[in-house]
mmCIF file of C-alpha atoms and ligand atoms in Angstrom:
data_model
loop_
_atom_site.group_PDB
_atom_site.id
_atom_site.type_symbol
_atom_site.label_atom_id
_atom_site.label_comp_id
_atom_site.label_asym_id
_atom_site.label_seq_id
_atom_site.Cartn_x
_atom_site.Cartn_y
_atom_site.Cartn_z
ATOM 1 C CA UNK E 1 11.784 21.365 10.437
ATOM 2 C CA UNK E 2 11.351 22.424 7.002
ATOM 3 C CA UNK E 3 10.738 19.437 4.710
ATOM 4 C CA UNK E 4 12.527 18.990 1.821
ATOM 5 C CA UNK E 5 10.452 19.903 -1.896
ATOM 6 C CA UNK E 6 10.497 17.394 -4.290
ATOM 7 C CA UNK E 7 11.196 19.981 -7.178
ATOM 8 C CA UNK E 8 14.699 20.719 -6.219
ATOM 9 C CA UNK E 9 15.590 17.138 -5.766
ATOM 10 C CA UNK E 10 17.395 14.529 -7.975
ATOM 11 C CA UNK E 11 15.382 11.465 -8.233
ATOM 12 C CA UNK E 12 16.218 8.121 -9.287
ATOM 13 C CA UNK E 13 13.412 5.520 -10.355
ATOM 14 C CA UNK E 14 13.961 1.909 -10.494
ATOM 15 C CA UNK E 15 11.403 -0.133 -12.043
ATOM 16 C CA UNK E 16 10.913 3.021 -13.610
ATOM 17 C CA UNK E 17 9.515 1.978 -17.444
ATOM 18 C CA UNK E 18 7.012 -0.631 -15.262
ATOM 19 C CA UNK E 19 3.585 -0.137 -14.415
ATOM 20 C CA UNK E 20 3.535 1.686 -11.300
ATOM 21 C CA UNK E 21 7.522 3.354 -12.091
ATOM 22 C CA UNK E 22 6.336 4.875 -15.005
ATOM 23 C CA UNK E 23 3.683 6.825 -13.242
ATOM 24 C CA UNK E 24 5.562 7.914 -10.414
ATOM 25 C CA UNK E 25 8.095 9.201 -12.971
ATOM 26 C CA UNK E 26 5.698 11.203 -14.763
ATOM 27 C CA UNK E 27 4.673 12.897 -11.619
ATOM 28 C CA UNK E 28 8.081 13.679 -10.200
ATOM 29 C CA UNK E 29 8.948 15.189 -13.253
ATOM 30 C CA UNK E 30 5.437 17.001 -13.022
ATOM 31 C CA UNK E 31 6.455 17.860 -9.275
ATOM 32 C CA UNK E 32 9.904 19.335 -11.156
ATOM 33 C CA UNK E 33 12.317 17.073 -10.147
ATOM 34 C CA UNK E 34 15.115 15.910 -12.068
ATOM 35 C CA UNK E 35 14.244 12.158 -12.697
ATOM 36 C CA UNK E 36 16.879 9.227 -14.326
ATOM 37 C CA UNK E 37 15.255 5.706 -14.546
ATOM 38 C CA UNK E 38 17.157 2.252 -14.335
ATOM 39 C CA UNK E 39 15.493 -0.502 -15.524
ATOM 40 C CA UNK E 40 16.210 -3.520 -18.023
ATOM 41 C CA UNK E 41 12.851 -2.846 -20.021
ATOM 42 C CA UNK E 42 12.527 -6.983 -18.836
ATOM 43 C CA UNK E 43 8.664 -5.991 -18.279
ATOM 44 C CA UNK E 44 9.193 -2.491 -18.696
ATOM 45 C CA UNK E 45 8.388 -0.434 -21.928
ATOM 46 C CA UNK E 46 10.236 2.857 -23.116
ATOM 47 C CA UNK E 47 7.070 3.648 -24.642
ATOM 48 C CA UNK E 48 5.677 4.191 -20.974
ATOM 49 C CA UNK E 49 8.519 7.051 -20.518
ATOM 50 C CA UNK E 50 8.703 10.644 -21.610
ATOM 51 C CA UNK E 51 10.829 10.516 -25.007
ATOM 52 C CA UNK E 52 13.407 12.862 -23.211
ATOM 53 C CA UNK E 53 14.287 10.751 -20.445
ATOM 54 C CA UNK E 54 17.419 9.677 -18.863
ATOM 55 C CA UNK E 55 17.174 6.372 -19.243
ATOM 56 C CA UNK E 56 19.480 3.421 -18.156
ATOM 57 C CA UNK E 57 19.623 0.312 -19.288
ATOM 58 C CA UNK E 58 21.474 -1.507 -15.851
ATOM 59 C CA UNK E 59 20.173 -4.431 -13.997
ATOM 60 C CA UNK E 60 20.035 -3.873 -9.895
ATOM 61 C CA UNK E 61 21.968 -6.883 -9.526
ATOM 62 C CA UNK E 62 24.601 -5.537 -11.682
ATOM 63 C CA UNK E 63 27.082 -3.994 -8.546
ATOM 64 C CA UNK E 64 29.171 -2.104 -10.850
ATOM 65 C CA UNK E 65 27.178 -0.509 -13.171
ATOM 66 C CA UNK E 66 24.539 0.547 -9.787
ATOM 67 C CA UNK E 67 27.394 2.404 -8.539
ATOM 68 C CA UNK E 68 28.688 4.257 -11.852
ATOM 69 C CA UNK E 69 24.845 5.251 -12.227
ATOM 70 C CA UNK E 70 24.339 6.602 -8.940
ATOM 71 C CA UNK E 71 27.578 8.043 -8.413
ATOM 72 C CA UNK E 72 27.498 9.529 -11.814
ATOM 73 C CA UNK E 73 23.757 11.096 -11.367
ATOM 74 C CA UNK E 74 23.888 11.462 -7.724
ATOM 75 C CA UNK E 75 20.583 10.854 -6.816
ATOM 76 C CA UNK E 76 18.799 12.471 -3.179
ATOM 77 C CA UNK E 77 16.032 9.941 -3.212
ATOM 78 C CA UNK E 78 16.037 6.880 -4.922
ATOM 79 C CA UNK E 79 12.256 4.928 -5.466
ATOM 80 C CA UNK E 80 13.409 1.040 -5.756
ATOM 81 C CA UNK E 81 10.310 -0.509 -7.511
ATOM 82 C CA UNK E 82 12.610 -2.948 -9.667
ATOM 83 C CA UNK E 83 11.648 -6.553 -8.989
ATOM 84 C CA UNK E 84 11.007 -9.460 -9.972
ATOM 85 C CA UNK E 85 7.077 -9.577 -9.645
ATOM 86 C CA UNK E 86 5.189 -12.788 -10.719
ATOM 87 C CA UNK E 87 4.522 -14.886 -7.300
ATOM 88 C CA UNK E 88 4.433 -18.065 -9.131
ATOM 89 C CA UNK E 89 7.564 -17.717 -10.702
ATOM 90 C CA UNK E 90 9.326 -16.948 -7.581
ATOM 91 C CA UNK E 91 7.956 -20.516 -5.641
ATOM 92 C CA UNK E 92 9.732 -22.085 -9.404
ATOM 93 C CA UNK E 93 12.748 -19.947 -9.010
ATOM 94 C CA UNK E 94 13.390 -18.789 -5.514
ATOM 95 C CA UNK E 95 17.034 -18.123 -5.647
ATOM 96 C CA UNK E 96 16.066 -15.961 -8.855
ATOM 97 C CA UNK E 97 13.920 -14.122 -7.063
ATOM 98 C CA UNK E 98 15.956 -13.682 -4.232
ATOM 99 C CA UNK E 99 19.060 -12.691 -6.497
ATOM 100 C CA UNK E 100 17.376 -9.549 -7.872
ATOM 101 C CA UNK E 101 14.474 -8.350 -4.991
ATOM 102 C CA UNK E 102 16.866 -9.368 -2.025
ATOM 103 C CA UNK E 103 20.443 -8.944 -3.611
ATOM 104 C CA UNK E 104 18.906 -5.908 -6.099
ATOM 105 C CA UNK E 105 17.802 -3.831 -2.971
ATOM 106 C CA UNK E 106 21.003 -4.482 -0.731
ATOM 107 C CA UNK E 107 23.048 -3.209 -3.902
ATOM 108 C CA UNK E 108 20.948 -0.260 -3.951
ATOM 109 C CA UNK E 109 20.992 0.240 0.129
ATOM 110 C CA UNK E 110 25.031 0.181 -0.617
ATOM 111 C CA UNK E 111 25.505 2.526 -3.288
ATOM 112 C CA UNK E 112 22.814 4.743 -2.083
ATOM 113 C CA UNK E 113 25.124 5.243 1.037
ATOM 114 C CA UNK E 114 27.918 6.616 -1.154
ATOM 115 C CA UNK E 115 26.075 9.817 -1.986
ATOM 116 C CA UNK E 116 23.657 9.991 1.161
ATOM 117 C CA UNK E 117 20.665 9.248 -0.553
ATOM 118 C CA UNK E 118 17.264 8.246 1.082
ATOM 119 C CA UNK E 119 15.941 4.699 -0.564
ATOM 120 C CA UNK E 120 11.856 4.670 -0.681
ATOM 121 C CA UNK E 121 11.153 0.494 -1.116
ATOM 122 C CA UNK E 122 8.088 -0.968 -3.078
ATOM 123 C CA UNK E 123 7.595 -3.593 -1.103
ATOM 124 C CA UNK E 124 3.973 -5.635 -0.695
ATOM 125 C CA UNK E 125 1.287 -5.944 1.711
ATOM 126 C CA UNK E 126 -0.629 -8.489 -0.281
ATOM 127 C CA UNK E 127 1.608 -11.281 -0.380
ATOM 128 C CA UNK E 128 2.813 -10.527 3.142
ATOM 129 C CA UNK E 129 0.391 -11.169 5.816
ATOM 130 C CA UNK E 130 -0.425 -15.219 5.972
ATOM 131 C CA UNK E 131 -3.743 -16.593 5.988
ATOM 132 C CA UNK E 132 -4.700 -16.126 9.976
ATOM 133 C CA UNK E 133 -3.728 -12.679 10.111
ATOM 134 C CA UNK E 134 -6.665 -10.154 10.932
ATOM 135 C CA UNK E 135 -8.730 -8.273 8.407
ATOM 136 C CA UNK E 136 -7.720 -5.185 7.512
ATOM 137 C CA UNK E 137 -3.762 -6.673 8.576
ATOM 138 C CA UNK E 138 -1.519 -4.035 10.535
ATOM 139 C CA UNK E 139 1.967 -3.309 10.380
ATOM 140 C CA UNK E 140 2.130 -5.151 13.803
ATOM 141 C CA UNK E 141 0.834 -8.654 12.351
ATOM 142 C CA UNK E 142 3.869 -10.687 12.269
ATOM 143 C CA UNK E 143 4.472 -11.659 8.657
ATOM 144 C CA UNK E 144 3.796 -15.242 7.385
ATOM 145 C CA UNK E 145 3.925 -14.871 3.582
ATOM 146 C CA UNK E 146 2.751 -18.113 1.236
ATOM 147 C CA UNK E 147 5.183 -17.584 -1.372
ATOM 148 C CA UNK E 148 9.341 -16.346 -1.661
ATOM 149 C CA UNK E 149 7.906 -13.466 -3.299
ATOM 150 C CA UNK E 150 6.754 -12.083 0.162
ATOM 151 C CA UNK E 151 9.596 -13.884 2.259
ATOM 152 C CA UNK E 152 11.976 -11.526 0.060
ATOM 153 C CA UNK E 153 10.431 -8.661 0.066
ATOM 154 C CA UNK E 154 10.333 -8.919 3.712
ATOM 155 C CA UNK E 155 14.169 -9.499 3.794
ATOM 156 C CA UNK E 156 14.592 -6.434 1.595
ATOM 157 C CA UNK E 157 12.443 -4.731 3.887
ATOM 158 C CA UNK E 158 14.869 -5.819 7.256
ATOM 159 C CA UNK E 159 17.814 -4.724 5.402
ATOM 160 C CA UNK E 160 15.952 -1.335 5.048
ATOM 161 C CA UNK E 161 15.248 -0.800 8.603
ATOM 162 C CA UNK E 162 19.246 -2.850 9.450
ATOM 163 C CA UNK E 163 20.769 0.622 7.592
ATOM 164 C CA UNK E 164 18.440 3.116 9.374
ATOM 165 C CA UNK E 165 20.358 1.474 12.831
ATOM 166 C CA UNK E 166 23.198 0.891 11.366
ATOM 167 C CA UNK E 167 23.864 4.057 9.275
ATOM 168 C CA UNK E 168 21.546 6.805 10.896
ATOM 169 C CA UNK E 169 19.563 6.561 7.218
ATOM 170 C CA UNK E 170 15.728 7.145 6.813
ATOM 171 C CA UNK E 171 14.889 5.114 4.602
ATOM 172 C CA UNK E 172 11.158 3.465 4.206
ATOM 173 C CA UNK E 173 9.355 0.732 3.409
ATOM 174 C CA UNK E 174 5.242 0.731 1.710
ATOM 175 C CA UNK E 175 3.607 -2.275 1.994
ATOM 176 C CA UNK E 176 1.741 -2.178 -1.465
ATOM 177 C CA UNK E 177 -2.036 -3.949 -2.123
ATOM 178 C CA UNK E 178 -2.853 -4.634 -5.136
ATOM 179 C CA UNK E 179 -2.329 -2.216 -7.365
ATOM 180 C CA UNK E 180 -4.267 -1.429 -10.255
ATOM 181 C CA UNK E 181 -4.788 1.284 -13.246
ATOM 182 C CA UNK E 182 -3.903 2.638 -16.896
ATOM 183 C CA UNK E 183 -0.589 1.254 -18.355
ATOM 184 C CA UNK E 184 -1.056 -2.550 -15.807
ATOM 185 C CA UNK E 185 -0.035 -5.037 -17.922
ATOM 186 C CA UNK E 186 -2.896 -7.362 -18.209
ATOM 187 C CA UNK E 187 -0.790 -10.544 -16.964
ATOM 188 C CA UNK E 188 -0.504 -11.963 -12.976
ATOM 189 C CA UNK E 189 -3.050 -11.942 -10.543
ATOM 190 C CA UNK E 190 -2.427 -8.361 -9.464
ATOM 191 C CA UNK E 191 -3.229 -7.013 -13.154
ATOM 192 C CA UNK E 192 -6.897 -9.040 -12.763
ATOM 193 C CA UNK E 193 -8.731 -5.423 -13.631
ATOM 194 C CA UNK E 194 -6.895 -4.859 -16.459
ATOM 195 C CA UNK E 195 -7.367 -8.408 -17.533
ATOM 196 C CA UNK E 196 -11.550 -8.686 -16.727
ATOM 197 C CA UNK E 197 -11.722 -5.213 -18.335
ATOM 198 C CA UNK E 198 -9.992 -6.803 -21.784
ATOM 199 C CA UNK E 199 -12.402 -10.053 -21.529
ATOM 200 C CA UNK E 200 -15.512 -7.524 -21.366
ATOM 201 C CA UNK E 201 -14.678 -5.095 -24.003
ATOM 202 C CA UNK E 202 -13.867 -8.226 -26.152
ATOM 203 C CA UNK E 203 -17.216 -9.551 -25.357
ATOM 204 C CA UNK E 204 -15.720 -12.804 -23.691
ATOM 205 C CA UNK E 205 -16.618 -14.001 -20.529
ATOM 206 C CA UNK E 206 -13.621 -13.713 -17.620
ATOM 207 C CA UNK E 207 -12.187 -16.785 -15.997
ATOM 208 C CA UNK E 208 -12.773 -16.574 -12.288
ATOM 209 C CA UNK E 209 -10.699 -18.971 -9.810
ATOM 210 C CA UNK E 210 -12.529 -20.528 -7.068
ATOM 211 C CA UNK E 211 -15.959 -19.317 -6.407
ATOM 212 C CA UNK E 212 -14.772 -15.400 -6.691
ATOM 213 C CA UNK E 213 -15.458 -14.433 -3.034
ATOM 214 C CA UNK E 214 -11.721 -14.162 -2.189
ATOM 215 C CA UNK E 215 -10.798 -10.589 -1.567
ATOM 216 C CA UNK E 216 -8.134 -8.097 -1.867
ATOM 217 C CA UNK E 217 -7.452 -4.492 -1.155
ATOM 218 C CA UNK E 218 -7.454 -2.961 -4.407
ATOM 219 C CA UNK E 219 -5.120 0.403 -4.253
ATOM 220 C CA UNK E 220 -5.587 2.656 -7.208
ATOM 221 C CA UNK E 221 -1.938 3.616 -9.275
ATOM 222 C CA UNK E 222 -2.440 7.258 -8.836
ATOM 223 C CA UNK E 223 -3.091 7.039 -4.890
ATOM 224 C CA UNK E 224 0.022 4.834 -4.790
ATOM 225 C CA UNK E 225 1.891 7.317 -6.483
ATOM 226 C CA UNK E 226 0.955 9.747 -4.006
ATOM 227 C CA UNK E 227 2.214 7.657 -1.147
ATOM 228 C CA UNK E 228 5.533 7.462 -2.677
ATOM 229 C CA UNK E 229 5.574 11.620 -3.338
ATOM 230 C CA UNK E 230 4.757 11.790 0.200
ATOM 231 C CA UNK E 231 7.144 8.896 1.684
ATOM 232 C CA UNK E 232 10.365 10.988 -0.762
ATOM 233 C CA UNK E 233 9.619 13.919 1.261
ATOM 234 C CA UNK E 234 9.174 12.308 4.959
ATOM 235 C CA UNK E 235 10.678 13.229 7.987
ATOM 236 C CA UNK E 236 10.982 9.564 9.252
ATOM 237 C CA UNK E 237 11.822 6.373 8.316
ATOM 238 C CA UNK E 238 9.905 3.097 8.412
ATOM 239 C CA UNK E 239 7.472 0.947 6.926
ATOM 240 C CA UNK E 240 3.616 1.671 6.408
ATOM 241 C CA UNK E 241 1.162 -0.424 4.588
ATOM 242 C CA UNK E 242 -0.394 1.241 1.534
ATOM 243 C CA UNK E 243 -4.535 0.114 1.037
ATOM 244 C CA UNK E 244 -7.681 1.346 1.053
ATOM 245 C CA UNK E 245 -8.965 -1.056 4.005
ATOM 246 C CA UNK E 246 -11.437 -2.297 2.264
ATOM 247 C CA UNK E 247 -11.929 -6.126 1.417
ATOM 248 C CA UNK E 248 -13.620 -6.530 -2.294
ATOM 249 C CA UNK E 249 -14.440 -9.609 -3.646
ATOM 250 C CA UNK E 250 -13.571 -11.001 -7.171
ATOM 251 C CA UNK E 251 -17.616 -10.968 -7.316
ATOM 252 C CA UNK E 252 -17.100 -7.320 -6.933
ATOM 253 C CA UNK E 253 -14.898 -6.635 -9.251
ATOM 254 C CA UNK E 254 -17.069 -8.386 -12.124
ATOM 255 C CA UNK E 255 -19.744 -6.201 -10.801
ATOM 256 C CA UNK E 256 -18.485 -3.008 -11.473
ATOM 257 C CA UNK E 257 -16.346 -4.032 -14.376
ATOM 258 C CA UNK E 258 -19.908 -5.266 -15.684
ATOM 259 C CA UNK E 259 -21.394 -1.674 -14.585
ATOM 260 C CA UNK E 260 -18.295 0.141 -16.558
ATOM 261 C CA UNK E 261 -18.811 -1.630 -19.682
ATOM 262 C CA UNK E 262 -22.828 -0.930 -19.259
ATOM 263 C CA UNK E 263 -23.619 -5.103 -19.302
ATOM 264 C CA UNK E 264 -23.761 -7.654 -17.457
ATOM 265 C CA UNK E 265 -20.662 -9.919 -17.377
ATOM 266 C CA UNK E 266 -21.092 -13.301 -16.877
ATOM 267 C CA UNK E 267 -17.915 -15.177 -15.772
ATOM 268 C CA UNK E 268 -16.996 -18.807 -16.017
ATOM 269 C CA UNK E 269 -15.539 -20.358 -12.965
ATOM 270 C CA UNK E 270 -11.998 -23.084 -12.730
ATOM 271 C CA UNK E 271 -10.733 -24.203 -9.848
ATOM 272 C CA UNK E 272 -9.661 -22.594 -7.355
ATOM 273 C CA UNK E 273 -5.448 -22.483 -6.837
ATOM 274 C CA UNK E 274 -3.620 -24.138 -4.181
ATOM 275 C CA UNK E 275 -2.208 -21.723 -1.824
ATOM 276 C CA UNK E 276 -4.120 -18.821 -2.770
ATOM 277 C CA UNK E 277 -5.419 -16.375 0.207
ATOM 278 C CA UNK E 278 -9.042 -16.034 1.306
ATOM 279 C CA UNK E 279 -9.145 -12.732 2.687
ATOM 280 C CA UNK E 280 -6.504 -9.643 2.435
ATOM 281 C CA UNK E 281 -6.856 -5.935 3.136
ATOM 282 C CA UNK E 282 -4.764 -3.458 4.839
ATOM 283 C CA UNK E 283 -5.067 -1.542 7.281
ATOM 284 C CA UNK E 284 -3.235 2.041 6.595
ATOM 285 C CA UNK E 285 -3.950 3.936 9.436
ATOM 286 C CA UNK E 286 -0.695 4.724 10.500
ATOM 287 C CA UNK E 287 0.015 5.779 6.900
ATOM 288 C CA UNK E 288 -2.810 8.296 7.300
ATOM 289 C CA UNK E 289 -0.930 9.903 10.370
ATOM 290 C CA UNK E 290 2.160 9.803 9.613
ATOM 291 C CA UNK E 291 2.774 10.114 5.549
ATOM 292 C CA UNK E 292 -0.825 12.326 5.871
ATOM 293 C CA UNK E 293 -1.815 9.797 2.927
ATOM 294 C CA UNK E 294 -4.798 8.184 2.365
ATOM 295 C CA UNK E 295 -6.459 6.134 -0.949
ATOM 296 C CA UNK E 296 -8.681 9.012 -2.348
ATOM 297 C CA UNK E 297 -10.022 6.975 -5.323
ATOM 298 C CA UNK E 298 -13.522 5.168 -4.365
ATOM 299 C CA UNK E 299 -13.252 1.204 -6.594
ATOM 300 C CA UNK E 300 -16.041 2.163 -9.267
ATOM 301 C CA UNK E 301 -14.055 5.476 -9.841
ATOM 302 C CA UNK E 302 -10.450 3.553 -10.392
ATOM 303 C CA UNK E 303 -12.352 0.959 -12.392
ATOM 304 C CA UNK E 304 -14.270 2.890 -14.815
ATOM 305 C CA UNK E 305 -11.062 4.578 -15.875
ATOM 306 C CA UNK E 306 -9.031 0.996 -16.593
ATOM 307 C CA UNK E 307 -12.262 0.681 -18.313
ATOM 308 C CA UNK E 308 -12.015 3.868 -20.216
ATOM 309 C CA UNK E 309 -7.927 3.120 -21.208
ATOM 310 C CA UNK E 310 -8.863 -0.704 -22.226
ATOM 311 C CA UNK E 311 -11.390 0.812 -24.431
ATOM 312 C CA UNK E 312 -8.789 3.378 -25.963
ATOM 313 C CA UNK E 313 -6.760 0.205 -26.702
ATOM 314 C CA UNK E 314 -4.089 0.483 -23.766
ATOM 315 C CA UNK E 315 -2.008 3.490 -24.199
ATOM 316 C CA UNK E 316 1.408 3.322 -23.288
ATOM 317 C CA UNK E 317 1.231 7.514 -22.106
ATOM 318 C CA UNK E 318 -2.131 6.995 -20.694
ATOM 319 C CA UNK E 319 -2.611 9.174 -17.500
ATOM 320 C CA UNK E 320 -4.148 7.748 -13.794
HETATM 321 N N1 LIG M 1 1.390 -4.170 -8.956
HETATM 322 C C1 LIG M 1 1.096 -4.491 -7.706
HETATM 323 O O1 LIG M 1 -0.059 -4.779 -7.379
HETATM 324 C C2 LIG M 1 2.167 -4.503 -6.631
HETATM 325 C C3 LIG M 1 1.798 -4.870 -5.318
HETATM 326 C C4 LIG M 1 2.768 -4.882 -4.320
HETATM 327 C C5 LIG M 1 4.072 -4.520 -4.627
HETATM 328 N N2 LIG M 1 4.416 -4.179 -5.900
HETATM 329 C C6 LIG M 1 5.804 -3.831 -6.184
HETATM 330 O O2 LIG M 1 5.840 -2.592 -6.879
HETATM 331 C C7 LIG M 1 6.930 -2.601 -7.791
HETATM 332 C C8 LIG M 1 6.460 -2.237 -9.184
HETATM 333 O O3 LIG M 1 5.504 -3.197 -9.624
HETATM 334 P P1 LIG M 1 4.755 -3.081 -11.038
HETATM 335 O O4 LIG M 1 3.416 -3.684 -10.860
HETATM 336 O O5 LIG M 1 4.881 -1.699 -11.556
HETATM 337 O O6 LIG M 1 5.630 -4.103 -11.888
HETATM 338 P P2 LIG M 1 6.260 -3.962 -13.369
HETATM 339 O O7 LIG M 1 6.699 -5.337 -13.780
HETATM 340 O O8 LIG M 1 5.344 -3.223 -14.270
HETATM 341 O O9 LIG M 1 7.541 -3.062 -13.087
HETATM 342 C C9 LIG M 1 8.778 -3.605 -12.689
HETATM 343 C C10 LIG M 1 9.858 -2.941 -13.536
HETATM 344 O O10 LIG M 1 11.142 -3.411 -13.086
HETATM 345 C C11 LIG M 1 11.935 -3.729 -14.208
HETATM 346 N N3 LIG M 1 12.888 -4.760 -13.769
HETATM 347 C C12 LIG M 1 12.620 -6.066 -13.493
HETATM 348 N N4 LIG M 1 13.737 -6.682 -13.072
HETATM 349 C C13 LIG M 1 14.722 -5.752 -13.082
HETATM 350 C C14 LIG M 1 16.089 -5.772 -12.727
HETATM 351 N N5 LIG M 1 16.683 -6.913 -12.305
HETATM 352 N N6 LIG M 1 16.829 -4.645 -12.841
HETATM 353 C C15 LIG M 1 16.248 -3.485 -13.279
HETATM 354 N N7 LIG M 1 14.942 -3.407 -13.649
HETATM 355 C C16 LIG M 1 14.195 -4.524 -13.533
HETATM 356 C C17 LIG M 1 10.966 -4.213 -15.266
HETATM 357 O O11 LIG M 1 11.489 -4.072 -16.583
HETATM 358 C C18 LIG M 1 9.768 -3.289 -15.017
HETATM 359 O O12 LIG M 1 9.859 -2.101 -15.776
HETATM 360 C C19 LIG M 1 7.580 -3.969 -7.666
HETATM 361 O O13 LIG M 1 8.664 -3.879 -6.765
HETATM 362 C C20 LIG M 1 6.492 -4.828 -7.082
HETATM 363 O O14 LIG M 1 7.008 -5.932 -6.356
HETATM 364 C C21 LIG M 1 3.493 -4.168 -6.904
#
């Protein structure tokens, strides 16, 4: 079977004036496909965006005006990265939460249906797997996430997989670790680079919760982007975590944020947060096989260029 290229197709990017969006928008249109972007600009920034893009102001929970869009553009592939993103925020709110990344993505599920279009899912791989599950996590550990954040996201991502029975679709699901890069907004837990990076250039010391050996699986923005290229273009459905594997430490990160910035960086330590994970990483194996993607960028690499954009004072256009 002859795979679809992505520079004949129509492309529409939710989330797409965010932090991850706006890069995967710059290299579709790189790729030469014909990209229109939804998004409120809530955390988003036009400034992120081309100055010639199609650009909508709609909300995904807005039923109506989803449907005028994507009838109107007609979309082959749609990237859903619209959410609602802060953890905390969904444990005050949950029915908030719920309303736009549950009730956002079965909108989009619906209206994608109209015009046949394939729906690729940001969903997340960090806030999924619960504290006992094995390091680097699967897609076969049962999910057991600490926050609505993750319990929606996991919804969304049964919906997904309901249409592909229901409706024959393909559509797919990444599990996303934590992301980081140029354009992150330095606010949440998931934008810690971008926020250590700004405390070191500024000559202040970062604020480390708990005793900094808790670990992630920091995924670098322009690998990500590359899993989505590749999951537009798949000849499957399904869902596949998105990580390097690797465990690093908040230790770590000071480390080579410290090495980056040529000093060392002393951090000050507060308590640690109730509820917060030890250990996360994921294992992407199966992404490797079937997407034929894997995280290219080594941790010192992706950090010295956050590093490099922090120090150019955060530009809105800066590339991964
Ligand atoms: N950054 C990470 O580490 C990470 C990890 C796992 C999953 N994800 C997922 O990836 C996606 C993108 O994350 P990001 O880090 O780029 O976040 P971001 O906040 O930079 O981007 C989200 C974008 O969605 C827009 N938006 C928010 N609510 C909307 C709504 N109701 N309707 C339309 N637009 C809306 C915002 O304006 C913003 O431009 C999200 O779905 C997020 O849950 C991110």
């Amino acid at each position: 079977m002859i795979r679809p290229r992505l520079a004949a197709m129509r492309a529409l990017v939710t989330g797409g004036a965010g932090f991850i969006g706006s890069h995967l928008t710059d290299a579709l249109i790189a790729q030469g496909a014909t990209v229109t972007v939804l998004d409120t600009l809530s955390s988003g920034r036009r400034a992120r965006l081309p100055e010639d893009i199609d650009l909508r102001q709609v909300d995904v929970t807005d039923t109506w005006a989803v449907s005028a869009v994507i009838e109107e553009v007609r979309p082959e592939v749609i990237f859903h990265l619209a959410a609602q993103i802060d953890v905390r925020a969904s444990v005050a709110d949950p029915a908030h939460d719920a309303a736009v990344n549950i009730g956002g993505t079965i909108t989009l599920l619906e209206a994608a249906r109209t015009v046949n279009a394939r729906l690729v899912f940001a969903s997340t791989g960090g806030a999924l797997y619960g504290m006992e599950a094995p390091i680097p996590s699967d897609e076969q550990v049962p999910p057991a996430p600490e926050a609505p954040y993750g319990t929606a996201k996991y919804c969304a991502e049964q919906y997904l997989a309901l249409f592909n029975r229901l409706h024959g679709t393909r559509h797919i699901a990444l599990r996303l670790g934590n992301v980081y890069g140029p354009r992150q907004d330095p606010s949440g837990e998931a934008g810690v680079v971008s926020i250590f990076s700004g405390r070191a250039h500024e000559g202040h010391e970062p604020t480390i919760f708990g005793d900094g050996t808790q670990t992630r699986d920091y995924v670098y923005v322009g690998d990500v982007v590359t899993a989505f290229l590749a999951a537009g273009t798949a000849e499957q459905g399904g869902t596949w975590n998105i990580g390097t594997g690797r465990e690093t430490s908040v230790l770590d990160l000071i480390k080579h944020i410290g090495q980056a910035a040529g000093r060392e960086v002393e951090p000050v330590f507060a308590p640690a947060r109730p509820g917060e994970l030890q250990r996360s990483a994921l294992d992407a194996t199966a992404a490797r096989n079937d997407l034929g993607w894997f995280s290219a960028t080594p941790i010192d690499e992706g950090i010295n260029r956050v590093y490099a954009w922090v120090r150019d004072g955060r530009p809105d256009r800066a590339t991964p």
